[in-house]
Amino acid sequence: MRINNLPQEFKKALPVIDKLNQAGYEAYFVGGSVRDCILNLPIHDVDIATSAFPAEIKEVFEKTIDVGIEHGTVLVLHQDESYEITTFRTESTYQDYRRPDHVDFVRSLEEDLKRRDFTINALALNAQGQIIDLFHGLEDLQNKRLKAVGIAAERFQEDALRMMRGLRFVSQLGFDLEEKTQAAITTHAPLLSKISVERICIEFEKLLLGQNVQQAFQLFIATDCFKYCPELSDKRHLLRQMSEILRFPIEDLSVAWGLLIDQIAIDSKHQKAFLKEWKLSNQRIHEVLLLREALEIIKQRPLDVLDYYQLNETCLTQLFYIAPFYDLALSKESLLNQYRLLVIHSLKDLAINGNDLMRALNRRGGLWLKETLAHCERAVLLKEVANEREALLNYAQEFVNLRNKTAD
Ligand code: ATP
Ligand code: MG
């Protein structure tokens, strides 16, 4: 197969390949970009593989950065882009079911393509637009089939992460897992326990955000991969129920995690610990927990002014995205409008602060101050008092008087 009109991303990078060719080396576009080009999908990172050894790559180009020279990867800066150029390599002796012990640089493209995970990822494209397809990757692309290169069982024994990569490609591409590949994943799923949570999480998140999440999620369960992911091992039944509601793509990562903790019934006390086990960032955890709180409310009743005040625009947008999974129809415009219409959005917006209150009421700080401010805040939100200094100070004085009386 020949690609006549190379996509812009490749055209831009052609001089890099040409330079290597002129210096006497082979060089090809490889990996996801070739696959995505044939599928007419957007291309993100353009990876280049070459027969030149790292030191030789560095001789050919003026501007290079060593990003992983021990693995044969050199970053080449060309115009305003950077390209990862990796020497053809074989990987050997995977003693721990993850990452090879060491890599050997080789001069043969075939050796390099052989060590790749799936046939659709083992295509190479040369400067003339010719596809090199040694493992029937084109046929598999055509048939929408995800098939391991060579003997599937061996490939997953070498690197167990490939199983999770496989499931996420199913989700992203909507391909079927080839029978032997699926059988090998099911047999070797326990090896996932050797892989770090962080690396599993990257693939799992891509799986959750893929266009065909339902299909992939069902395979995640059917192959037993879920059993070797944090805190999921005893959740087969709940995960299966969850797979039923995944009828459309998930828009956002916090929505994905929010759905997961809700569907597998992680109670509020353990939600944070669950998300921490997955090594999510504090920022992500915060977003997910807030979304979950909003979801709990919206399942019962519409949000009121005080609810809106606890939330923010990001959370409300996520609430809009999560709602259809519960057959709730929310309007994003309306949610955001309600929020924007709040008289204040934080205590900072209140026309008085703690100092104003202490001065006006001639009192020192203490619990009364916190309570009075909270009372004013609430009253302003509920439009019981205007957000104006004089009105609020009077309102606060009344509240403090009343508070003192009840204390007597
Ligand atoms: P994406 O579009 O998400 O970047 P990708 O296929 O390009 O998908 P990368 O992680 O960027 O994935 O890897 C680039 C290429 O390197 C893959 O297409 C594949 O050929 C090879 N590769 C990556 N990870 C592995 C692995 N664990 N085992 C074997 N080959 C791999
Ligand atoms: Mg890639």
Coordinates of C-alpha atoms and ligand atoms in Angstrom, one line a residue:
M1 CA 0.0 0.0 0.0
R2 CA 1.1 3.5 -0.8
I3 CA -0.1 6.7 0.7
N4 CA -0.1 9.3 -2.0
N5 CA -1.0 12.4 -0.2
L6 CA 0.8 12.3 3.2
P7 CA -0.9 14.1 6.0
Q8 CA 0.5 17.5 7.0
E9 CA 2.1 16.1 10.2
F10 CA 4.2 13.7 8.1
K11 CA 5.0 16.2 5.4
K12 CA 6.4 18.5 8.0
A13 CA 8.6 15.7 9.4
L14 CA 9.8 14.4 6.0
P15 CA 13.0 16.4 6.0
V16 CA 14.0 14.6 9.2
I17 CA 13.6 11.2 7.5
D18 CA 15.3 12.5 4.4
K19 CA 18.3 13.6 6.4
L20 CA 18.7 10.2 7.9
N21 CA 18.3 8.6 4.5
Q22 CA 20.9 10.9 2.9
A23 CA 23.3 9.9 5.7
G24 CA 22.9 6.3 4.6
Y25 CA 20.4 5.1 7.3
E26 CA 16.9 3.7 7.0
A27 CA 14.2 5.7 8.7
Y28 CA 10.4 5.3 8.9
F29 CA 7.4 6.7 10.6
V30 CA 6.1 4.1 13.0
G31 CA 3.6 3.3 15.6
G32 CA 0.3 5.1 16.4
S33 CA 0.7 7.8 13.8
V34 CA 0.9 5.4 10.9
R35 CA -2.2 3.5 12.2
D36 CA -4.1 6.7 12.8
C37 CA -3.2 8.1 9.3
I38 CA -4.6 5.0 7.6
L39 CA -7.7 5.2 9.8
N40 CA -8.1 8.9 8.9
L41 CA -7.9 9.8 12.5
P42 CA -6.0 12.9 13.9
I43 CA -2.3 12.2 14.4
H44 CA -0.8 13.3 17.7
D45 CA 2.8 12.2 18.1
V46 CA 4.9 11.4 15.0
D47 CA 7.4 8.7 16.0
I48 CA 10.4 7.9 13.8
A49 CA 12.4 4.7 13.9
T50 CA 15.8 4.4 12.3
S51 CA 18.7 2.1 11.7
A52 CA 21.1 4.8 12.9
F53 CA 22.4 4.3 16.4
P54 CA 21.9 7.1 19.0
A55 CA 25.4 8.5 18.5
E56 CA 24.9 8.5 14.8
I57 CA 21.5 10.2 15.0
K58 CA 23.2 13.0 17.0
E59 CA 25.8 13.4 14.3
V60 CA 23.2 13.9 11.7
F61 CA 21.2 16.6 13.4
E62 CA 22.3 19.9 14.9
K63 CA 19.8 20.2 17.7
T64 CA 19.1 17.0 19.7
I65 CA 18.2 16.3 23.3
D66 CA 18.9 13.0 25.0
V67 CA 15.6 11.9 26.3
G68 CA 16.1 8.2 26.7
I69 CA 19.4 7.4 25.1
E70 CA 19.8 4.0 26.9
H71 CA 16.6 3.0 25.1
G72 CA 17.8 4.5 21.9
T73 CA 15.6 7.5 21.8
V74 CA 16.8 10.9 20.8
L75 CA 14.7 14.0 20.5
V76 CA 15.3 15.9 17.4
L77 CA 14.3 19.6 17.1
H78 CA 13.2 20.5 13.6
Q79 CA 11.6 23.8 12.8
D80 CA 9.2 24.4 15.6
E81 CA 8.5 20.7 16.2
S82 CA 10.3 17.9 18.1
Y83 CA 10.4 14.3 17.0
E84 CA 11.3 11.2 19.0
I85 CA 13.7 9.2 16.9
T86 CA 14.3 5.7 18.1
T87 CA 17.0 3.3 17.0
F88 CA 15.6 -0.1 15.7
R89 CA 15.8 -2.3 18.8
T90 CA 15.0 -5.6 20.2
E91 CA 14.0 -6.1 23.7
S92 CA 15.2 -9.1 25.7
T93 CA 14.8 -11.1 28.9
Y94 CA 11.7 -9.6 30.4
Q95 CA 12.3 -11.2 33.8
D96 CA 9.5 -9.3 35.7
Y97 CA 6.8 -9.2 33.1
R98 CA 7.3 -5.5 32.5
R99 CA 9.8 -3.4 30.6
P100 CA 12.8 -5.3 29.2
D101 CA 16.0 -5.7 31.2
H102 CA 17.9 -4.2 28.4
V103 CA 17.4 -3.3 24.7
D104 CA 19.7 -4.2 21.9
F105 CA 20.1 -1.8 19.0
V106 CA 19.8 -3.5 15.6
R107 CA 19.9 -2.5 12.0
S108 CA 16.9 -4.4 11.0
L109 CA 13.4 -2.9 10.7
E110 CA 11.8 -6.3 10.9
E111 CA 13.4 -7.0 14.3
D112 CA 12.1 -3.7 15.5
L113 CA 8.5 -4.2 14.3
K114 CA 8.5 -7.7 15.8
R115 CA 8.7 -6.4 19.3
R116 CA 5.7 -4.1 19.0
D117 CA 2.4 -5.0 20.7
F118 CA -0.3 -5.2 18.1
T119 CA -0.2 -5.7 14.3
I120 CA -1.9 -2.4 13.7
N121 CA 0.9 -0.7 15.7
A122 CA 3.6 -2.5 13.8
L123 CA 3.3 -0.7 10.5
A124 CA 6.1 1.5 9.1
L125 CA 5.8 4.2 6.5
N126 CA 8.8 5.4 4.4
A127 CA 9.6 8.7 2.8
Q128 CA 8.0 7.6 -0.5
G129 CA 4.7 6.9 1.3
Q130 CA 5.1 3.1 1.1
I131 CA 3.7 1.1 4.0
I132 CA 5.8 -1.7 5.3
D133 CA 3.5 -4.3 6.7
L134 CA 5.2 -7.4 7.9
F135 CA 2.5 -8.8 10.2
H136 CA -0.8 -8.2 8.2
G137 CA -1.5 -5.1 10.1
L138 CA -3.3 -3.5 7.1
E139 CA -5.6 -6.5 6.9
D140 CA -6.4 -6.2 10.6
L141 CA -7.0 -2.5 10.2
Q142 CA -9.4 -3.3 7.4
N143 CA -11.2 -5.9 9.4
K144 CA -11.1 -3.8 12.6
R145 CA -9.3 -6.5 14.4
L146 CA -6.8 -6.1 17.3
K147 CA -4.3 -8.9 17.1
A148 CA -1.0 -9.3 19.0
V149 CA 2.1 -9.5 16.9
G150 CA 3.3 -13.1 16.8
I151 CA 2.3 -15.4 19.6
A152 CA -0.1 -13.5 21.9
A153 CA 0.7 -15.3 25.1
E154 CA 4.4 -14.6 24.7
R155 CA 3.8 -10.9 24.1
F156 CA 1.8 -10.5 27.3
Q157 CA 4.3 -12.5 29.3
E158 CA 7.0 -10.2 28.1
D159 CA 5.1 -7.1 29.1
A160 CA 1.8 -7.4 30.9
L161 CA 0.9 -3.8 30.3
R162 CA 0.1 -4.7 26.7
M163 CA -3.1 -6.3 27.9
M164 CA -4.4 -3.0 29.2
R165 CA -3.2 -1.3 26.1
G166 CA -5.1 -3.8 24.1
L167 CA -8.4 -3.0 25.9
R168 CA -7.9 0.7 25.6
F169 CA -7.3 0.4 21.8
V170 CA -10.6 -1.5 21.7
S171 CA -12.2 1.4 23.4
Q172 CA -10.5 4.1 21.2
L173 CA -10.9 2.3 17.9
G174 CA -14.0 0.1 18.4
F175 CA -12.0 -2.9 17.1
D176 CA -12.7 -6.5 18.1
L177 CA -10.1 -8.5 20.0
E178 CA -8.9 -11.3 17.9
E179 CA -9.8 -14.6 19.5
K180 CA -6.3 -15.9 20.4
T181 CA -5.3 -12.4 21.7
Q182 CA -8.4 -12.3 23.9
A183 CA -7.8 -15.8 25.2
A184 CA -4.2 -14.9 26.0
I185 CA -5.3 -11.8 27.9
T186 CA -7.7 -13.9 29.9
T187 CA -5.0 -16.4 30.7
H188 CA -2.3 -13.8 31.6
A189 CA -4.5 -11.2 33.3
P190 CA -2.9 -12.1 36.7
L191 CA 0.4 -10.8 35.4
L192 CA -1.1 -7.3 35.6
S193 CA -0.3 -7.4 39.3
K194 CA 3.3 -6.9 38.4
I195 CA 2.6 -3.6 36.7
S196 CA 2.6 -0.3 38.6
V197 CA -0.7 1.3 39.3
E198 CA 0.4 4.4 37.6
R199 CA 0.9 2.7 34.3
I200 CA -2.3 0.7 34.5
C201 CA -4.1 3.9 35.4
I202 CA -2.9 5.7 32.2
E203 CA -4.3 2.9 30.0
F204 CA -7.5 2.5 32.1
E205 CA -8.3 6.2 31.8
K206 CA -7.8 6.1 28.0
L207 CA -10.1 3.1 28.0
L208 CA -12.8 5.0 30.0
L209 CA -12.6 8.0 27.6
G210 CA -12.7 5.9 24.4
Q211 CA -15.6 6.1 22.0
N212 CA -16.4 2.5 22.5
V213 CA -16.1 2.3 26.2
Q214 CA -18.9 -0.2 26.7
Q215 CA -17.3 -2.8 24.5
A216 CA -13.9 -2.3 26.1
F217 CA -15.4 -2.3 29.6
Q218 CA -17.1 -5.5 29.0
L219 CA -13.8 -7.1 27.9
F220 CA -12.1 -5.6 30.9
I221 CA -14.5 -7.7 32.9
A222 CA -14.7 -10.8 30.7
T223 CA -10.9 -11.1 30.5
D224 CA -10.6 -10.8 34.3
C225 CA -8.2 -7.8 34.0
F226 CA -10.4 -5.9 36.5
K227 CA -9.3 -8.4 39.2
Y228 CA -5.8 -7.1 39.1
C229 CA -6.7 -3.4 39.3
P230 CA -6.8 -1.5 42.6
E231 CA -9.9 -2.2 44.8
L232 CA -11.9 -3.8 41.9
S233 CA -11.1 -7.5 42.5
D234 CA -14.4 -8.3 44.2
K235 CA -16.6 -6.0 42.1
R236 CA -17.4 -8.1 39.1
H237 CA -21.2 -7.9 39.5
L238 CA -21.2 -4.1 40.1
L239 CA -18.8 -3.6 37.2
R240 CA -21.1 -5.6 35.0
Q241 CA -24.0 -3.4 36.0
M242 CA -21.9 -0.4 35.3
S243 CA -21.1 -1.6 31.8
E244 CA -24.8 -1.6 31.0
I245 CA -25.1 2.2 31.6
L246 CA -22.1 3.0 29.5
R247 CA -24.2 3.4 26.4
F248 CA -22.4 6.5 25.2
P249 CA -18.9 8.0 25.5
I250 CA -17.7 9.6 28.7
E251 CA -16.7 13.2 28.1
D252 CA -14.4 13.9 31.0
L253 CA -12.1 12.1 33.4
S254 CA -13.7 13.3 36.6
V255 CA -17.0 12.1 35.1
A256 CA -15.5 8.7 34.5
W257 CA -14.2 8.3 38.0
G258 CA -17.4 9.8 39.4
L259 CA -19.4 7.2 37.5
L260 CA -17.1 4.4 38.7
I261 CA -17.2 5.2 42.4
D262 CA -20.9 5.7 42.2
Q263 CA -21.6 2.5 40.3
I264 CA -19.4 0.2 42.3
A265 CA -20.9 1.6 45.5
I266 CA -17.9 3.0 47.2
D267 CA -19.4 4.6 50.2
S268 CA -18.5 8.2 51.0
K269 CA -16.1 7.3 53.7
H270 CA -13.9 5.3 51.4
Q271 CA -14.1 7.2 48.2
K272 CA -11.0 9.2 48.8
A273 CA -9.0 6.1 49.8
F274 CA -10.2 4.3 46.6
L275 CA -9.1 7.2 44.4
K276 CA -5.8 7.4 46.2
E277 CA -5.2 3.7 45.6
W278 CA -5.5 4.5 41.9
K279 CA -2.8 7.3 42.5
L280 CA -5.0 10.1 41.1
S281 CA -3.8 13.6 41.7
N282 CA -5.3 15.6 44.7
Q283 CA -6.8 18.0 42.2
R284 CA -8.6 15.1 40.4
I285 CA -9.7 13.5 43.6
H286 CA -11.2 16.9 44.8
E287 CA -13.1 17.3 41.5
V288 CA -14.4 13.7 41.6
L289 CA -15.6 14.0 45.2
L290 CA -17.4 17.3 44.6
L291 CA -19.1 15.9 41.5
R292 CA -20.2 12.9 43.4
E293 CA -21.8 15.1 46.1
A294 CA -23.6 17.0 43.4
L295 CA -24.8 13.8 41.8
E296 CA -26.2 12.5 45.1
I297 CA -28.3 15.6 45.4
I298 CA -29.5 15.7 41.8
K299 CA -30.6 12.1 42.0
Q300 CA -33.1 13.2 44.6
R301 CA -34.1 16.8 43.9
P302 CA -33.1 19.9 41.9
L303 CA -30.2 21.9 43.2
D304 CA -31.0 24.9 45.4
V305 CA -29.1 28.2 45.8
L306 CA -27.1 26.9 48.7
D307 CA -26.1 23.8 46.6
Y308 CA -24.9 25.9 43.7
Y309 CA -22.8 28.0 46.1
Q310 CA -20.9 24.9 47.1
L311 CA -20.2 23.9 43.5
N312 CA -18.4 25.6 40.7
E313 CA -18.6 25.8 36.9
T314 CA -16.3 22.9 36.3
C315 CA -18.4 20.7 38.5
L316 CA -21.7 21.8 37.0
T317 CA -20.4 21.1 33.5
Q318 CA -19.4 17.6 34.7
L319 CA -22.8 17.2 36.3
F320 CA -24.3 17.9 33.0
Y321 CA -22.1 15.2 31.4
I322 CA -22.8 12.6 34.0
A323 CA -26.6 13.1 34.1
P324 CA -27.5 11.2 31.0
F325 CA -26.0 8.0 32.5
Y326 CA -28.8 8.3 35.1
D327 CA -31.4 9.2 32.5
L328 CA -31.5 12.7 33.9
A329 CA -31.8 15.5 31.3
L330 CA -30.1 18.6 32.6
S331 CA -29.4 21.8 30.7
K332 CA -25.8 23.0 30.8
E333 CA -26.9 26.5 30.1
S334 CA -29.4 26.5 32.9
L335 CA -26.9 25.0 35.4
L336 CA -24.3 27.6 34.6
N337 CA -26.8 30.4 34.5
Q338 CA -28.1 29.5 38.0
Y339 CA -24.6 29.5 39.2
R340 CA -23.7 32.8 37.6
L341 CA -26.8 34.4 39.1
L342 CA -25.7 33.7 42.6
V343 CA -25.4 37.0 44.5
I344 CA -22.0 35.9 45.8
H345 CA -19.7 33.1 44.8
S346 CA -17.5 33.0 47.9
L347 CA -17.1 34.7 51.3
K348 CA -14.7 37.1 49.6
D349 CA -17.6 38.6 47.7
L350 CA -19.5 39.4 50.8
A351 CA -19.7 43.2 51.3
I352 CA -18.3 42.9 54.9
N353 CA -15.5 40.8 56.3
G354 CA -14.5 39.7 59.8
N355 CA -12.6 42.9 60.5
D356 CA -15.6 45.0 59.6
L357 CA -17.7 43.0 62.0
M358 CA -15.3 43.1 64.9
R359 CA -14.9 46.9 64.5
A360 CA -18.6 47.6 64.1
L361 CA -19.7 45.4 66.9
N362 CA -16.7 46.2 69.0
R363 CA -15.9 42.6 69.8
R364 CA -12.9 40.4 69.5
G365 CA -12.8 37.4 67.3
G366 CA -14.1 34.0 68.2
L367 CA -16.7 31.5 67.3
W368 CA -19.4 34.2 67.1
L369 CA -17.6 35.8 64.3
K370 CA -17.5 32.7 62.2
E371 CA -21.1 31.9 62.9
T372 CA -22.2 35.5 62.1
L373 CA -20.4 35.6 58.9
A374 CA -21.9 32.3 57.8
H375 CA -25.3 33.6 58.8
C376 CA -24.8 36.7 56.7
E377 CA -23.4 34.6 53.8
R378 CA -26.5 32.4 53.8
A379 CA -28.9 35.3 54.1
V380 CA -27.3 37.1 51.2
L381 CA -27.5 34.0 49.0
L382 CA -31.1 33.5 49.9
K383 CA -31.7 37.3 49.2
E384 CA -33.0 37.9 52.7
V385 CA -30.6 40.8 53.0
A386 CA -28.9 42.9 50.4
N387 CA -25.1 42.4 49.9
E388 CA -24.5 45.9 51.2
R389 CA -22.3 47.0 54.0
E390 CA -24.8 48.9 56.2
A391 CA -27.6 46.4 55.7
L392 CA -25.3 43.6 56.5
L393 CA -23.8 45.2 59.6
N394 CA -27.4 45.8 61.0
Y395 CA -28.3 42.2 60.1
A396 CA -25.2 40.9 61.9
Q397 CA -25.9 43.0 64.9
E398 CA -29.5 41.6 65.2
F399 CA -28.1 38.1 64.8
V400 CA -25.5 38.6 67.5
N401 CA -28.1 40.1 69.9
L402 CA -30.4 37.2 69.3
R403 CA -27.5 34.8 69.8
N404 CA -26.5 36.4 73.1
K405 CA -30.1 36.3 74.3
T406 CA -30.4 32.6 73.6
A407 CA -27.1 32.0 75.3
D408 CA -28.4 33.8 78.5
Ligands
ATP1 P1 -1.3 6.7 21.0 O1 -2.1 7.1 19.8 O2 -2.1 6.6 22.2 O3 0.0 7.4 21.2 P2 0.4 4.6 20.2 O4 0.2 3.3 19.6 O5 1.2 5.6 19.4 O6 -0.9 5.2 20.7 P3 2.5 4.8 22.1 O7 2.5 4.5 23.6 O8 2.7 6.2 21.7 O9 1.2 4.3 21.6 O10 3.6 3.9 21.5 C1 4.1 4.0 20.2 C2 4.3 2.7 19.6 O11 5.3 1.9 20.3 C3 3.1 1.8 19.5 O12 2.3 2.0 18.4 C4 3.7 0.4 19.5 O13 4.2 0.1 18.2 C5 5.0 0.6 20.4 N1 4.7 0.3 21.8 C6 4.3 1.1 22.8 N2 4.2 0.5 24.0 C7 4.4 -0.8 23.7 C8 4.5 -2.0 24.5 N3 4.2 -1.9 25.8 N4 4.8 -3.1 24.0 C9 5.1 -3.2 22.6 N5 5.1 -2.1 21.8 C10 4.8 -0.9 22.4
MG2 MG 1.8 7.4 20.2

